[in-house]
XYZ file of C-alpha atoms in Angstrom:
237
model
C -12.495 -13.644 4.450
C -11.582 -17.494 3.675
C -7.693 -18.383 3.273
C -6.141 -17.358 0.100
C -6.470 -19.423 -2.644
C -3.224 -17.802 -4.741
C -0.268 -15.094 -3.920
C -1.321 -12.872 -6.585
C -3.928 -11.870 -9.072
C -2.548 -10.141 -11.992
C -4.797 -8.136 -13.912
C -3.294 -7.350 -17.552
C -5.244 -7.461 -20.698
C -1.492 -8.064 -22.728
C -1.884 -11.576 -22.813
C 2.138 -11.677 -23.744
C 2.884 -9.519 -21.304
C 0.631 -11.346 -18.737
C 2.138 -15.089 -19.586
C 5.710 -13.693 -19.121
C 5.206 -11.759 -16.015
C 2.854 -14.866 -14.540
C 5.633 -17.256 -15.753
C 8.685 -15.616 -14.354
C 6.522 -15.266 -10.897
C 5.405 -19.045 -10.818
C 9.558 -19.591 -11.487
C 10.158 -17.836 -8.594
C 8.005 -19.632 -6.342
C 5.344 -17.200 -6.554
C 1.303 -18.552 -7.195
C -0.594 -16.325 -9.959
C -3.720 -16.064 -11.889
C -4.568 -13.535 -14.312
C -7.361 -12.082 -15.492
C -7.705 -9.964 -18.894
C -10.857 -7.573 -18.382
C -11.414 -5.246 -16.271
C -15.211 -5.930 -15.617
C -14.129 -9.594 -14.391
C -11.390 -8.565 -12.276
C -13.280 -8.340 -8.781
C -15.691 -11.358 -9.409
C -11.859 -13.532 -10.082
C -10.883 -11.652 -6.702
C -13.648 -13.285 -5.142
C -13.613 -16.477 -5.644
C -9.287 -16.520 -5.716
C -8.963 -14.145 -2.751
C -5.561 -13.540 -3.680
C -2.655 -12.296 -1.268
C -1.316 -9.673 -3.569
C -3.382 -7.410 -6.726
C -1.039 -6.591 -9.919
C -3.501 -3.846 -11.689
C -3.125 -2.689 -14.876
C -4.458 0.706 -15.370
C -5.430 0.616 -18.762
C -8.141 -2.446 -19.231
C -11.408 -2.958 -21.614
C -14.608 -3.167 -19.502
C -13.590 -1.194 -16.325
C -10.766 1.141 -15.775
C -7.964 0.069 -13.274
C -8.629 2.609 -11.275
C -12.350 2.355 -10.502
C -11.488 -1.244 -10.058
C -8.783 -0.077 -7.212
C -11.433 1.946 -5.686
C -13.884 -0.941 -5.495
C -11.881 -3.419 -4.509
C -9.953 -1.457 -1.183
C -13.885 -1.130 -0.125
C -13.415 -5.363 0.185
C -9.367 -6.000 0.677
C -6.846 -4.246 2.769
C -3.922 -6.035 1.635
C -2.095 -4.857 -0.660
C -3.091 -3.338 -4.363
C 0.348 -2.885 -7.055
C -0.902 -0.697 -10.226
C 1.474 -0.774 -12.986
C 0.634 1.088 -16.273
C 2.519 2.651 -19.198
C 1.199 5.618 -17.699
C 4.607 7.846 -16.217
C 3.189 11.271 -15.406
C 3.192 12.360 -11.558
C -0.717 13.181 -11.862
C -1.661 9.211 -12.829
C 0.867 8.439 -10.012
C -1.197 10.558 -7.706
C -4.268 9.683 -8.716
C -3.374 5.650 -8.161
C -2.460 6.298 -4.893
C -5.395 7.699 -4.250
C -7.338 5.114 -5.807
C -6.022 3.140 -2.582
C -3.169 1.570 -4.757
C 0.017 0.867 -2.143
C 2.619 0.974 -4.660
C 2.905 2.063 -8.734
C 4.853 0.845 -11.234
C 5.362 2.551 -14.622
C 5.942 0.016 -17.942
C 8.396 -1.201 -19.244
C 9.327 -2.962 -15.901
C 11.870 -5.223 -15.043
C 10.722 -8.663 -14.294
C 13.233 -8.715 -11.324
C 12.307 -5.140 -10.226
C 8.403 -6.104 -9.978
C 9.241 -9.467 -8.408
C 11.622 -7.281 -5.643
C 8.436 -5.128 -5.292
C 5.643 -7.445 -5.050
C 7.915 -9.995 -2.653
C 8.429 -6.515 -0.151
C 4.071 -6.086 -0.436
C 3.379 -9.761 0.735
C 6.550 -9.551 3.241
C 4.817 -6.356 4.662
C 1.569 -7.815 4.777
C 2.502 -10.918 6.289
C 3.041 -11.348 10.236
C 5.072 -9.221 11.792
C 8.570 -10.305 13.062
C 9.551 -12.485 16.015
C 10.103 -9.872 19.269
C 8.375 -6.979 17.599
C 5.922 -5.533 20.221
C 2.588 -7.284 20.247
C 0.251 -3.426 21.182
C 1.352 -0.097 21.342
C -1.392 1.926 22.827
C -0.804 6.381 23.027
C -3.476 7.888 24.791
C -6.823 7.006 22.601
C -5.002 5.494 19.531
C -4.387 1.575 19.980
C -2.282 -0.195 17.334
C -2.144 -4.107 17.043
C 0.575 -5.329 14.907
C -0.590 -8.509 14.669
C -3.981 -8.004 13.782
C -3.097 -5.385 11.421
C -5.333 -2.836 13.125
C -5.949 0.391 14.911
C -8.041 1.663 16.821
C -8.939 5.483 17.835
C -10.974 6.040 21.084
C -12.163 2.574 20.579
C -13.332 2.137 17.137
C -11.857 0.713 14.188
C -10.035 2.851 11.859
C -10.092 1.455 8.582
C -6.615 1.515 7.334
C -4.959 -0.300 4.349
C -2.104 -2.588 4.619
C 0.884 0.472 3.937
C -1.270 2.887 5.713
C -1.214 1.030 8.671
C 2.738 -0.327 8.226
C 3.318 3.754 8.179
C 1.284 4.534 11.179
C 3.247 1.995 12.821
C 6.356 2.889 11.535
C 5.577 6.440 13.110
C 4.298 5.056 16.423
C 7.303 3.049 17.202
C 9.359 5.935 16.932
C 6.482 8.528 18.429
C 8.174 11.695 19.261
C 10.934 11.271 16.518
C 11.278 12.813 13.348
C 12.032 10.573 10.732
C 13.087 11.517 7.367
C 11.397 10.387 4.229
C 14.709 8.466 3.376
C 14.067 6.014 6.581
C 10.254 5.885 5.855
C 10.728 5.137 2.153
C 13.282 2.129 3.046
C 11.085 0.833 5.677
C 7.690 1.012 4.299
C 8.337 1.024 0.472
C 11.908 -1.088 0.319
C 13.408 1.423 -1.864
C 15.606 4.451 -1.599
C 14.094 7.900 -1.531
C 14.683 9.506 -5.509
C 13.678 12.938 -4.024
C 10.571 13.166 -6.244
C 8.493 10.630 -5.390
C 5.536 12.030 -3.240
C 3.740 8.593 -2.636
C 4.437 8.423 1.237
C 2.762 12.479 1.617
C -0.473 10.972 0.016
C -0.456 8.109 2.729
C 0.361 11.142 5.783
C -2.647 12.739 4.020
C -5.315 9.786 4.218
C -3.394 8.604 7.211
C -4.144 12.271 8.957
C -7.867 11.907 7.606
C -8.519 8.611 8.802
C -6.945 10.094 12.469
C -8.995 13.146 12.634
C -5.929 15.039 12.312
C -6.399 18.632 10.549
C -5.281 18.718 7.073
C -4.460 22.404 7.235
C -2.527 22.828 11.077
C -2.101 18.817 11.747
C -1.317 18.466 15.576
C -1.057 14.315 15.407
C 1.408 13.717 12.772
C 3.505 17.045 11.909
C 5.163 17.564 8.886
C 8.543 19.008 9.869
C 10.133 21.061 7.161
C 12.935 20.090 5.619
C 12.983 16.897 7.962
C 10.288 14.913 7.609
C 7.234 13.423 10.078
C 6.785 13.396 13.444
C 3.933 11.448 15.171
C 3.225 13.582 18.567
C 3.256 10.673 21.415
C 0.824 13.159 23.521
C -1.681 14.347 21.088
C -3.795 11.337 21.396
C -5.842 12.045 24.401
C -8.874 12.533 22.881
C -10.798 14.227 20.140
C -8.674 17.733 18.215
């Protein structure tokens, strides 16, 4: 994939909403096109190959989330949804789209300019003396090209899944509690409610060939929080 073209591509059919949100960004240093229909969002992804989605959920011609589905088959950076949808289930359901974060309208300008900043910071390079491989038995993980690799082939991961598996490999053989995952990986406190990052162990665990039902790779530790077993990547479970 070409260079992109702009930081963000904000998909909003509120054309007020959409000029205040795309102003405020562009104020803020921020490049940003938008795009009002949902049947035109992944031909303007295209040709602006954008750094950062902002997805509206609710859209005429396609809905937001078939357009999240499509377009984590072309982009592993990273997809924001943000609807006037608030119900656990649509938040669910987003993430499963392949969405990385979700925002629920009314926003705060600042608060979705704090969150879409921490999506491109995480999907940028990673920093200076971070280690360049980490390999555990069959699993190989390349910060720098934002990839992993299980007995040699390619897992497909996008960009938060694979910030979380490397989260959990750097500290393989440690439990860490969703507090310190949801500060690392998501840039916010932990509420107590928010099951976003257990969707991401979930596809995460698929992705691995972990077992959904008795996982022996990454181990949910009750009470705790997740533990990525340094020796349980010799080979196949």
């Amino acid at each position: 994939m070409s260079e992109p073209a702009v930081d963000i591509l904000l998909v909003e059919d509120d054309r007020r909403l959409a000029t205040l949100t795309a102003e405020y960004f562009r104020q803020n240093g921020l490049s940003v096109e938008v795009e009002s229909r949902g049947d035109r969002a992944l031909a303007r992804f295209r040709q602006l190959n954008p750094r950062v989605v902002l997805l509206d959920l609710m859209l005429p011609g396609s809905d937001g989330l078939c357009i999240c589905r499509d377009l984590r088959e072309i982009f592993p950076g990273p997809i924001l949804i943000f609807t006037a949808r608030d119900s656990d289930i649509d938040q669910v359901i987003g993430l499963e789209a392949g969405a990385d974060d979700y925002v629920a309208k009314p926003v705060d300008p600042m608060v979705l300019l704090a969150r879409t900043r921490a999506l491109l910071r995480r999907a940028g390079s990673p920093p200076a003396g971070a280690p360049q491989e980490l390999t555990l038995g069959a699993l190989r993980i390349s910060p720098s090209a934002q990839q992993a690799w299980l007995d040699g082939e390619a897992v497909d991961l996008t960009t938060q899944e694979f910030e979380l598996l490397w989260l959990l490999a750097r500290h393989a053989g440690k439990i860490l509690s969703r507090q310190e995952i949801f500060r690392s990986v998501r840039g916010i406190e932990y509420d107590g409610l928010d099951r976003s990052i257990d969707g991401r162990i979930s596809r995460l665990r698929r992705k691995l060939g972990d077992s959904a039902t008795a996982p022996t790779r990454i181990k949910t530790v009750w009470g705790k929080g997740y533990l990525l077993v340094p020796d349980a990547w010799e080979g196949p479970v």
